[in-house]
CSV table of C-alpha atoms in Angstrom, one decimal:
chain,number,residue,atom,x,y,z
I,1390,GLN,CA,109.8,22.5,123.0
I,1391,GLU,CA,110.3,19.2,124.8
I,1392,SER,CA,110.1,19.0,128.6
I,1393,ILE,CA,112.9,17.6,130.7
I,1394,TRP,CA,110.7,15.0,132.3
I,1395,PRO,CA,108.7,12.7,129.9
I,1396,VAL,CA,105.0,13.3,130.3
I,1397,SER,CA,102.7,10.4,130.0
I,1398,TYR,CA,99.8,10.3,127.6
I,1399,PRO,CA,97.0,10.2,130.3
I,1400,ALA,CA,98.5,13.4,131.8
I,1401,LEU,CA,98.4,15.2,128.5
I,1402,THR,CA,94.7,14.2,127.9
I,1403,ALA,CA,93.5,14.9,131.5
I,1404,LYS,CA,91.2,17.9,132.1
I,1405,PRO,CA,92.2,20.4,134.9
I,1406,THR,CA,89.8,21.1,137.7
I,1407,GLU,CA,88.4,24.5,138.6
I,1408,ARG,CA,90.9,24.9,141.5
I,1409,ILE,CA,93.9,24.2,139.2
I,1410,GLN,CA,92.6,26.7,136.6
I,1411,LEU,CA,92.2,29.3,139.4
I,1412,LEU,CA,95.8,28.7,140.6
I,1413,ALA,CA,97.1,28.8,137.0
I,1414,ASN,CA,95.9,32.5,136.5
I,1415,PRO,CA,98.9,34.9,136.7
I,1416,LYS,CA,99.3,37.2,139.7
I,1417,LYS,CA,98.2,40.8,139.2
I,1418,ASP,CA,100.9,43.5,139.0
I,1419,PHE,CA,100.1,46.2,141.6
I,1420,SER,CA,103.2,48.3,140.6
I,1421,LEU,CA,101.4,49.9,137.6
I,1422,GLY,CA,99.9,52.7,139.7
I,1423,ALA,CA,97.6,53.5,142.6
I,1424,GLU,CA,94.7,54.3,140.3
I,1425,GLU,CA,94.6,50.9,138.7
I,1426,TRP,CA,94.9,49.3,142.2
I,1427,ARG,CA,92.0,51.3,143.4
I,1428,LYS,CA,89.8,50.3,140.5
I,1429,SER,CA,90.4,46.6,141.1
I,1430,PRO,CA,87.5,45.1,143.1
I,1431,THR,CA,89.0,43.9,146.4
I,1432,THR,CA,87.4,43.0,149.7
I,1433,ALA,CA,90.0,45.0,151.7
I,1434,LEU,CA,88.6,48.3,150.4
I,1435,GLN,CA,85.1,47.4,151.5
I,1436,ILE,CA,86.0,46.6,155.2
I,1437,ILE,CA,84.9,49.1,157.8
I,1438,THR,CA,87.8,50.2,160.1
I,1439,SER,CA,87.4,50.3,163.9
I,1440,GLU,CA,88.0,53.3,166.1
I,1441,GLN,CA,91.3,51.9,167.3
I,1442,LEU,CA,92.6,51.6,163.8
I,1443,GLU,CA,91.5,55.1,163.0
I,1444,ARG,CA,93.2,56.5,166.1
I,1445,LEU,CA,96.4,54.7,165.3
I,1446,SER,CA,96.4,55.9,161.7
I,1447,ARG,CA,96.4,59.5,162.7
I,1448,PRO,CA,99.8,61.3,162.5
I,1449,LYS,CA,101.5,62.0,165.8
I,1450,ARG,CA,101.3,65.6,167.0
I,1451,ARG,CA,104.4,67.7,167.8
I,1452,THR,CA,105.1,68.6,171.4
I,1453,ASN,CA,105.3,72.1,172.8
I,1454,SER,CA,109.1,71.8,173.2
I,1455,TYR,CA,109.3,71.1,169.5
I,1456,HIS,CA,107.5,74.2,168.5
I,1457,GLU,CA,109.7,76.3,170.9
I,1458,HIS,CA,112.9,75.0,169.2
I,1459,SER,CA,111.5,74.5,165.7
I,1460,SER,CA,113.5,77.4,164.3
I,1461,SER,CA,116.9,75.7,165.0
I,1462,HIS,CA,115.9,72.1,163.9
I,1463,PHE,CA,114.5,70.4,160.9
I,1464,ILE,CA,111.2,68.6,160.4
I,1465,LEU,CA,112.0,65.2,161.8
I,1466,CYS,CA,114.1,66.5,164.5
I,1467,GLU,CA,112.1,65.1,167.4
I,1468,TYR,CA,113.2,61.5,166.7
I,1469,SER,CA,116.7,61.9,165.3
I,1470,CYS,CA,118.0,65.1,166.8
I,1471,PRO,CA,121.5,65.0,168.4
I,1472,ILE,CA,120.5,68.0,170.7
I,1473,TRP,CA,118.5,67.0,173.8
I,1474,HIS,CA,115.3,68.8,174.3
I,1475,ILE,CA,115.3,70.2,177.9
I,1476,SER,CA,112.1,71.1,179.6
I,1477,PRO,CA,111.6,74.6,181.1
I,1478,ARG,CA,111.4,73.0,184.6
I,1479,ALA,CA,114.9,71.5,184.2
I,1480,MET,CA,116.2,74.9,183.2
I,1481,THR,CA,114.7,76.8,186.1
I,1482,CYS,CA,115.5,74.3,188.9
I,1483,GLN,CA,118.0,75.1,191.6
I,1484,MET,CA,121.2,73.0,191.5
I,1485,PRO,CA,122.1,71.4,194.9
I,1486,LEU,CA,125.6,71.8,196.4
I,1487,ARG,CA,126.6,68.2,195.7
I,1488,VAL,CA,125.7,68.4,192.0
I,1489,SER,CA,127.7,71.7,191.7
I,1490,GLN,CA,130.7,70.0,193.4
I,1491,LEU,CA,130.6,67.0,191.1
I,1492,ALA,CA,130.3,69.4,188.1
I,1493,HIS,CA,133.8,70.8,188.7
I,1494,PRO,CA,136.5,69.2,186.6
I,1495,LYS,CA,139.1,67.1,188.4
I,1496,THR,CA,142.3,69.0,189.1
I,1497,ASN,CA,145.8,67.6,188.7
I,1498,HIS,CA,148.0,66.4,191.6
I,1499,PRO,CA,150.3,69.1,193.1
I,1500,ASP,CA,153.3,67.0,192.3
I,1501,PHE,CA,152.2,66.4,188.7
I,1502,LYS,CA,154.7,67.3,186.1
I,1503,ILE,CA,153.9,67.8,182.4
I,1504,ASP,CA,155.9,65.7,179.9
I,1505,ARG,CA,159.0,67.3,178.7
I,1506,GLU,CA,159.4,68.2,175.0
I,1507,VAL,CA,161.2,65.7,172.9
I,1508,GLU,CA,163.3,68.3,171.1
I,1509,THR,CA,166.0,69.8,173.3
I,1510,CYS,CA,166.9,73.5,173.0
I,1511,ILE,CA,170.4,73.9,171.5
I,1512,SER,CA,172.2,77.0,172.5
I,1513,GLN,CA,173.7,79.4,169.9
I,1514,SER,CA,177.2,78.8,171.1
I,1515,ALA,CA,176.8,75.1,170.5
I,1516,LYS,CA,175.6,75.7,167.0
I,1517,ARG,CA,178.5,78.0,166.2
I,1518,ALA,CA,181.1,75.7,167.7
I,1519,ARG,CA,183.7,73.9,165.5
I,1520,ILE,CA,184.8,70.4,166.2
I,1521,THR,CA,188.4,69.4,166.7
I,1522,PRO,CA,190.3,66.8,164.7
I,1523,ARG,CA,190.2,64.6,167.8
I,1524,LEU,CA,186.4,64.6,167.9
I,1525,GLU,CA,186.2,63.9,164.1
I,1526,HIS,CA,188.5,60.9,164.7
I,1527,LEU,CA,186.3,59.6,167.6
I,1528,ALA,CA,183.1,60.1,165.6
I,1529,LEU,CA,184.3,57.6,162.9
I,1530,PRO,CA,182.8,54.1,163.2
I,1531,ARG,CA,185.0,51.4,164.6
I,1532,ILE,CA,186.1,49.0,161.9
I,1533,ARG,CA,186.0,45.4,163.2
I,1534,GLY,CA,188.0,42.8,161.4
I,1535,ASN,CA,186.6,39.4,160.6
I,1536,ASN,CA,188.2,37.0,163.2
I,1537,MET,CA,186.3,33.9,162.1
I,1538,PHE,CA,188.8,33.1,159.3
I,1539,PHE,CA,192.6,33.3,159.1
I,1540,CYS,CA,194.7,33.6,156.0
I,1541,VAL,CA,196.4,30.3,155.2
I,1542,GLY,CA,200.2,30.7,155.1
I,1543,GLN,CA,203.0,28.2,154.9
I,1544,PRO,CA,202.4,24.7,156.1
I,1545,GLU,CA,204.9,25.0,159.0
I,1546,GLU,CA,203.2,28.1,160.3
I,1547,ALA,CA,200.6,28.0,162.9
I,1548,ILE,CA,196.9,28.5,162.0
I,1549,ARG,CA,196.4,31.2,164.5
I,1550,PRO,CA,198.9,34.1,164.7
I,1551,VAL,CA,201.3,33.7,167.5
I,1552,SER,CA,203.1,36.7,168.9
I,1553,LYS,CA,206.8,36.9,169.1
I,1554,SER,CA,206.9,37.1,172.9
I,1555,ALA,CA,204.8,34.0,173.1
I,1556,SER,CA,207.1,32.1,170.8
I,1557,ARG,CA,210.2,33.0,172.9
I,1558,VAL,CA,208.7,32.0,176.2
I,1559,SER,CA,210.3,28.8,177.8
I,1560,ALA,CA,207.8,26.4,179.4
I,1561,ASN,CA,208.2,25.4,183.1
I,1562,PRO,CA,208.4,21.7,184.2
I,1563,ARG,CA,204.7,21.7,185.2
I,1564,THR,CA,203.6,22.9,181.7
I,1565,GLU,CA,205.9,20.3,180.0
I,1566,GLU,CA,204.3,17.6,182.3
I,1567,LEU,CA,200.8,18.7,181.3
I,1568,ALA,CA,201.7,18.8,177.6
I,1569,LYS,CA,202.6,15.1,177.5
I,1570,PRO,CA,199.9,12.8,176.0
I,1571,LYS,CA,198.1,10.5,178.3
I,1572,GLU,CA,199.8,7.0,178.6
I,1573,LEU,CA,198.1,3.7,178.4
I,1574,SER,CA,197.6,1.4,181.4
I,1575,LYS,CA,200.2,-1.4,182.0
I,1576,GLU,CA,197.4,-4.0,181.8
I,1577,TYR,CA,196.2,-2.8,178.4
I,1578,LEU,CA,196.0,-5.4,175.7
I,1579,PRO,CA,195.8,-4.4,172.1
I,1580,LEU,CA,193.1,-5.8,169.9
I,1581,ARG,CA,193.8,-9.1,168.2
I,1582,GLU,CA,194.0,-9.3,164.5
I,1583,ALA,CA,191.0,-10.7,162.6
I,1584,VAL,CA,193.2,-13.3,160.9
I,1585,TRP,CA,195.1,-15.5,163.3
I,1586,ALA,CA,198.6,-16.5,162.5
I,1587,ILE,CA,199.0,-20.3,162.2
I,1588,ALA,CA,202.2,-21.8,163.6
I,1589,ARG,CA,204.5,-23.7,161.3
I,1590,GLY,CA,204.4,-26.8,163.4
I,1591,VAL,CA,200.6,-26.9,163.0
I,1592,ARG,CA,201.0,-26.8,159.3
I,1593,THR,CA,203.4,-29.9,159.2
I,1594,ALA,CA,201.5,-32.0,161.8
I,1595,VAL,CA,200.0,-35.3,160.9
I,1596,SER,CA,196.6,-36.4,162.4
I,1597,SER,CA,196.3,-39.6,164.3
I,1598,PRO,CA,194.0,-42.5,163.3
I,1599,ARG,CA,191.6,-41.6,166.1
I,1600,ILE,CA,191.2,-38.0,164.8
I,1601,GLN,CA,190.7,-39.3,161.3
I,1602,GLU,CA,188.0,-41.6,162.6
I,1603,LEU,CA,186.2,-38.9,164.4
I,1604,SER,CA,186.4,-36.5,161.4
I,1605,LYS,CA,184.4,-38.9,159.3
I,1606,PRO,CA,180.7,-37.9,158.9
I,1607,ILE,CA,178.0,-40.1,160.3
I,1608,MET,CA,176.4,-42.2,157.6
I,1609,ARG,CA,172.6,-42.2,157.9
């Protein structure tokens, strides 16, 4: 099998040192079992422990309160128990007046009213009642016509429907005056046409010698 990086010839013929051979040894697998790990010669097993390490390695003893309540709890209840362990002194102490006053739940205000129920109580007479035709007619939804568009009729007819009374009404002089279109000012001049009309006399005119002389281009 070829390596990814090309190895030089001196690197292939070089001899490893003792340190490299020591590092090249595979690591021991300690997961095979505790017996094989104990059989392996290690320096950690030969170290003498101090008094402090021996004291810390001892299991923690249970308190007296644990033994009193051990019947209602499990083994590791002392560290992860939801029930607080109360000492006998706290159980036998006398509660002061202020603590008993604070222990009472807060009462509601005298003017406080409870929320009414959402459902209303319907009487039996209302359940047995029969509606009249008038109530049925009023209970129907109102049908609204589409007023955005009008039906196109004859060309001489108005776009919007005009009532007969409005069509027979005669306008007063003020309405007729307001109905007239706005007139133009007396000083208004209409726009001139783009092409000017040339008079007939201009078309038949003959230029003078002076004009002919001036119309000649300058020779450079």
